[in-house]
mmCIF file of C-alpha atoms in Angstrom:
data_model
loop_
_atom_site.group_PDB
_atom_site.id
_atom_site.type_symbol
_atom_site.label_atom_id
_atom_site.label_comp_id
_atom_site.label_asym_id
_atom_site.label_seq_id
_atom_site.Cartn_x
_atom_site.Cartn_y
_atom_site.Cartn_z
ATOM 1 C CA MET V 1096 49.316 62.897 -37.900
ATOM 2 C CA LYS V 1097 51.636 62.262 -34.976
ATOM 3 C CA SER V 1098 50.994 59.446 -32.525
ATOM 4 C CA ASN V 1099 51.660 59.632 -28.784
ATOM 5 C CA ILE V 1100 52.232 55.886 -28.552
ATOM 6 C CA GLN V 1101 55.837 55.068 -27.712
ATOM 7 C CA ASN V 1102 55.872 51.301 -27.221
ATOM 8 C CA LEU V 1103 53.761 48.237 -26.564
ATOM 9 C CA ASP V 1104 54.056 48.702 -22.771
ATOM 10 C CA GLY V 1105 52.652 52.220 -23.159
ATOM 11 C CA ILE V 1106 49.724 50.914 -25.192
ATOM 12 C CA LEU V 1107 49.031 48.210 -22.600
ATOM 13 C CA ASP V 1108 49.236 50.683 -19.714
ATOM 14 C CA GLN V 1109 46.875 53.147 -21.390
ATOM 15 C CA SER V 1110 44.424 50.317 -22.114
ATOM 16 C CA LEU V 1111 44.594 49.111 -18.507
ATOM 17 C CA LYS V 1112 43.998 52.643 -17.234
ATOM 18 C CA ILE V 1113 40.865 52.950 -19.374
ATOM 19 C CA ALA V 1114 39.707 49.453 -18.346
ATOM 20 C CA ALA V 1115 40.177 50.292 -14.644
ATOM 21 C CA ARG V 1116 38.102 53.449 -15.137
ATOM 22 C CA VAL V 1117 35.305 51.522 -16.829
ATOM 23 C CA ILE V 1118 35.318 48.873 -14.084
ATOM 24 C CA ALA V 1119 35.241 51.580 -11.400
ATOM 25 C CA ILE V 1120 32.253 53.296 -13.005
ATOM 26 C CA VAL V 1121 30.290 50.161 -13.879
ATOM 27 C CA ALA V 1122 30.983 48.354 -10.592
ATOM 28 C CA PHE V 1123 29.753 51.141 -8.308
ATOM 29 C CA PRO V 1124 26.031 50.165 -8.373
ATOM 30 C CA ALA V 1125 26.982 46.500 -7.873
ATOM 31 C CA LEU V 1126 29.163 47.462 -4.892
ATOM 32 C CA ILE V 1127 26.197 49.243 -3.281
ATOM 33 C CA ILE V 1128 23.804 46.319 -3.880
ATOM 34 C CA VAL V 1129 26.294 43.717 -2.686
ATOM 35 C CA GLY V 1130 27.097 45.951 0.292
ATOM 36 C CA TYR V 1131 23.479 45.845 1.384
ATOM 37 C CA ARG V 1132 23.410 42.052 1.005
ATOM 38 C CA ASN V 1133 26.749 41.493 2.742
ATOM 39 C CA ILE V 1134 26.120 43.792 5.686
ATOM 40 C CA PHE V 1135 22.382 43.598 6.352
ATOM 41 C CA LEU V 1136 21.341 40.161 5.079
ATOM 42 C CA ASP V 1137 24.330 37.814 5.269
ATOM 43 C CA PHE V 1138 26.338 39.617 7.991
ATOM 44 C CA VAL V 1139 29.777 39.304 6.322
ATOM 45 C CA PRO V 1140 31.330 42.747 6.855
ATOM 46 C CA TYR V 1141 34.895 41.505 6.203
ATOM 47 C CA HIS V 1142 33.962 40.363 2.710
ATOM 48 C CA GLN V 1143 32.362 43.742 2.055
ATOM 49 C CA LEU V 1144 35.457 45.517 3.351
ATOM 50 C CA PHE V 1145 37.594 43.459 0.954
ATOM 51 C CA LEU V 1146 35.310 44.313 -2.001
ATOM 52 C CA THR V 1147 35.363 47.995 -1.055
ATOM 53 C CA ILE V 1148 39.174 47.981 -0.934
ATOM 54 C CA CYS V 1149 39.289 46.305 -4.369
ATOM 55 C CA TYR V 1150 36.878 48.910 -5.713
ATOM 56 C CA GLY V 1151 39.026 51.699 -4.267
ATOM 57 C CA LEU V 1152 42.079 50.199 -5.972
ATOM 58 C CA PHE V 1153 40.242 50.170 -9.315
ATOM 59 C CA VAL V 1154 39.384 53.851 -8.825
ATOM 60 C CA PHE V 1155 42.988 54.676 -7.929
ATOM 61 C CA LEU V 1156 44.445 52.657 -10.815
ATOM 62 C CA GLY V 1157 42.020 54.225 -13.275
ATOM 63 C CA PHE V 1158 42.015 57.843 -12.152
ATOM 64 C CA GLY V 1159 45.197 58.206 -10.086
ATOM 65 C CA LYS V 1160 48.519 59.484 -11.346
ATOM 66 C CA ILE V 1161 50.738 56.422 -11.647
ATOM 67 C CA LYS V 1162 54.118 56.884 -13.288
ATOM 68 C CA SER V 1163 55.085 53.220 -13.623
ATOM 69 C CA ASN V 1164 53.491 50.916 -16.192
ATOM 70 C CA GLN V 1165 54.452 47.946 -14.023
ATOM 71 C CA ILE V 1166 52.534 49.079 -10.925
ATOM 72 C CA ARG V 1167 49.185 49.282 -12.738
ATOM 73 C CA PHE V 1168 49.758 45.962 -14.522
ATOM 74 C CA TYR V 1169 50.827 43.909 -11.485
ATOM 75 C CA SER V 1170 48.198 45.544 -9.264
ATOM 76 C CA LEU V 1171 45.380 44.597 -11.633
ATOM 77 C CA VAL V 1172 46.655 41.029 -12.001
ATOM 78 C CA SER V 1173 46.852 40.740 -8.191
ATOM 79 C CA ILE V 1174 43.368 42.200 -7.701
ATOM 80 C CA PHE V 1175 41.821 39.750 -10.167
ATOM 81 C CA PHE V 1176 43.546 36.775 -8.527
ATOM 82 C CA ALA V 1177 42.434 38.005 -5.080
ATOM 83 C CA LEU V 1178 38.850 38.466 -6.306
ATOM 84 C CA PHE V 1179 38.927 34.942 -7.743
ATOM 85 C CA ILE V 1180 39.932 33.456 -4.381
ATOM 86 C CA ALA V 1181 37.726 35.687 -2.185
ATOM 87 C CA ALA V 1182 34.589 35.419 -4.313
ATOM 88 C CA GLY V 1183 35.124 31.666 -4.669
ATOM 89 C CA LEU V 1184 35.342 31.318 -0.896
ATOM 90 C CA ARG V 1185 32.273 33.499 -0.396
ATOM 91 C CA ASN V 1186 30.184 31.603 -2.965
ATOM 92 C CA SER V 1187 31.665 28.147 -2.230
ATOM 93 C CA SER V 1188 32.141 27.713 -5.946
ATOM 94 C CA ILE V 1189 34.751 28.019 -8.644
ATOM 95 C CA ILE V 1190 32.196 27.845 -11.448
ATOM 96 C CA PHE V 1191 30.781 31.317 -10.842
ATOM 97 C CA VAL V 1192 34.042 33.175 -10.266
ATOM 98 C CA ASP V 1193 36.366 31.879 -12.975
ATOM 99 C CA VAL V 1194 35.929 35.103 -14.937
ATOM 100 C CA PHE V 1195 38.397 36.691 -12.493
ATOM 101 C CA LEU V 1196 40.883 33.900 -13.214
ATOM 102 C CA ILE V 1197 40.490 34.461 -16.960
ATOM 103 C CA LEU V 1198 41.058 38.199 -16.550
ATOM 104 C CA ALA V 1199 44.163 37.712 -14.387
ATOM 105 C CA CYS V 1200 45.681 35.117 -16.703
ATOM 106 C CA GLY V 1201 44.683 37.123 -19.768
ATOM 107 C CA LEU V 1202 46.614 40.103 -18.478
ATOM 108 C CA MET V 1203 49.564 37.903 -17.593
ATOM 109 C CA ALA V 1204 49.639 36.635 -21.180
ATOM 110 C CA PHE V 1205 50.924 40.025 -22.341
ATOM 111 C CA LYS V 1206 54.099 39.803 -20.264
ATOM 112 C CA PHE V 1207 54.707 36.171 -19.354
ATOM 113 C CA THR V 1208 55.246 32.905 -21.165
ATOM 114 C CA GLY V 1209 52.353 30.527 -21.714
ATOM 115 C CA LEU V 1210 53.788 28.066 -19.211
ATOM 116 C CA THR V 1211 53.939 30.713 -16.470
ATOM 117 C CA VAL V 1212 50.350 31.756 -17.151
ATOM 118 C CA VAL V 1213 49.049 28.180 -17.126
ATOM 119 C CA ILE V 1214 50.960 27.301 -13.939
ATOM 120 C CA SER V 1215 49.603 30.439 -12.219
ATOM 121 C CA GLY V 1216 46.052 29.552 -13.259
ATOM 122 C CA ILE V 1217 46.425 25.954 -12.092
ATOM 123 C CA PHE V 1218 47.927 27.098 -8.775
ATOM 124 C CA ALA V 1219 45.096 29.581 -8.099
ATOM 125 C CA THR V 1220 42.447 27.024 -9.064
ATOM 126 C CA SER V 1221 44.056 24.320 -6.916
ATOM 127 C CA LEU V 1222 44.271 26.709 -3.974
ATOM 128 C CA LEU V 1223 40.578 27.547 -4.258
ATOM 129 C CA LEU V 1224 39.574 23.893 -4.670
ATOM 130 C CA PHE V 1225 41.689 23.040 -1.617
ATOM 131 C CA LEU V 1226 40.079 25.796 0.467
ATOM 132 C CA VAL V 1227 36.437 25.169 -0.393
ATOM 133 C CA PRO V 1228 34.475 22.228 -1.797
ATOM 134 C CA GLU V 1229 32.405 22.954 -4.899
ATOM 135 C CA THR V 1230 28.752 23.178 -3.803
ATOM 136 C CA PHE V 1231 27.025 23.944 -7.088
ATOM 137 C CA LEU V 1232 27.767 20.684 -8.879
ATOM 138 C CA PRO V 1233 25.736 17.482 -8.596
ATOM 139 C CA ASN V 1234 27.360 14.186 -7.653
ATOM 140 C CA GLY V 1235 27.804 11.301 -10.061
ATOM 141 C CA GLU V 1236 28.502 11.026 -13.757
ATOM 142 C CA ILE V 1237 27.089 14.434 -14.646
ATOM 143 C CA TYR V 1238 29.735 16.019 -12.386
ATOM 144 C CA SER V 1239 32.558 14.932 -14.687
ATOM 145 C CA SER V 1240 30.633 16.157 -17.744
ATOM 146 C CA ILE V 1241 30.117 19.602 -16.224
ATOM 147 C CA ILE V 1242 33.777 19.824 -15.179
ATOM 148 C CA GLY V 1243 34.852 18.689 -18.663
ATOM 149 C CA VAL V 1244 32.763 21.338 -20.406
ATOM 150 C CA HIS V 1245 33.945 23.981 -17.959
ATOM 151 C CA LEU V 1246 37.621 23.082 -18.452
ATOM 152 C CA SER V 1247 37.106 23.118 -22.222
ATOM 153 C CA CYS V 1248 35.689 26.641 -22.003
ATOM 154 C CA LEU V 1249 38.602 27.791 -19.847
ATOM 155 C CA THR V 1250 41.087 26.228 -22.268
ATOM 156 C CA LEU V 1251 39.405 27.948 -25.213
ATOM 157 C CA SER V 1252 39.558 31.244 -23.315
ATOM 158 C CA PHE V 1253 43.299 30.835 -22.780
ATOM 159 C CA VAL V 1254 43.861 29.947 -26.440
ATOM 160 C CA LEU V 1255 41.949 33.066 -27.500
ATOM 161 C CA ILE V 1256 43.903 35.226 -25.058
ATOM 162 C CA PHE V 1257 47.235 34.037 -26.447
ATOM 163 C CA ALA V 1258 46.006 34.440 -30.029
ATOM 164 C CA ILE V 1259 44.961 38.027 -29.313
ATOM 165 C CA ARG V 1260 48.304 38.721 -27.680
ATOM 166 C CA ASN V 1261 50.195 37.359 -30.660
ATOM 167 C CA VAL V 1262 48.103 39.355 -33.143
ATOM 168 C CA VAL V 1263 48.581 42.572 -31.147
ATOM 169 C CA CYS V 1264 52.326 42.018 -30.902
ATOM 170 C CA LEU V 1265 52.539 41.156 -34.605
ATOM 171 C CA LEU V 1266 50.574 44.240 -35.631
ATOM 172 C CA TYR V 1267 52.659 46.463 -33.385
ATOM 173 C CA THR V 1268 56.026 45.162 -34.587
ATOM 174 C CA SER V 1269 55.197 44.955 -38.327
ATOM 175 C CA PRO V 1270 56.152 47.992 -40.413
ATOM 176 C CA SER V 1271 53.385 49.971 -42.028
ATOM 177 C CA PRO V 1272 52.843 49.132 -45.706
ATOM 178 C CA ARG V 1273 52.491 52.874 -46.429
ATOM 179 C CA ASP V 1274 55.972 53.624 -45.113
ATOM 180 C CA ALA V 1275 58.272 53.100 -48.106
ATOM 181 C CA THR V 1276 61.437 53.162 -45.983
ATOM 182 C CA LEU V 1277 60.268 50.213 -43.886
ATOM 183 C CA SER V 1278 58.375 48.300 -46.550
ATOM 184 C CA ARG V 1279 58.871 44.561 -46.682
ATOM 185 C CA MET V 1280 58.679 44.534 -50.469
ATOM 186 C CA PRO V 1281 61.972 44.833 -52.391
ATOM 187 C CA SER V 1282 62.349 48.012 -54.411
ATOM 188 C CA SER V 1283 62.229 47.722 -58.169
ATOM 189 C CA ALA V 1284 65.331 49.752 -59.016
#
């Protein structure tokens, strides 16, 4: 059985293409519902235009013919960071939109060092906190407890992302135990 997989970048690109297709298909009903809310109820057509452009990019990245692995990767990371900022501004909250930050940083973990990923996440979070005050958290002592739990969950997410990346890289670079020419066990000659 011959495999069409050439390298880890090829595996990542194929996975991102499939993920973009799934997002494009699953997000279509949500785009229609949010479109009604944004245009007819809340009167924010620019936000809807931004979401429609993001949706179109998911469709293009999932179904379009893209020759470069890098274009799909960096485009998806950029879209998730942009969705994190735009949805945070729209909802006046970081609590409800951090999934986009986790997705962007999770993708970055495949190609960047941990320090770069953490700095990017801190920068995006700081930018959003600078642009809009959090409106879904109560004042007082409970505020610090909620923030502490939330930061713990984000930290756990980043640890899991890096663990998954390391396992994938280890599995990809380890020789198959069935291949006698690449076996790690010494031969008994």
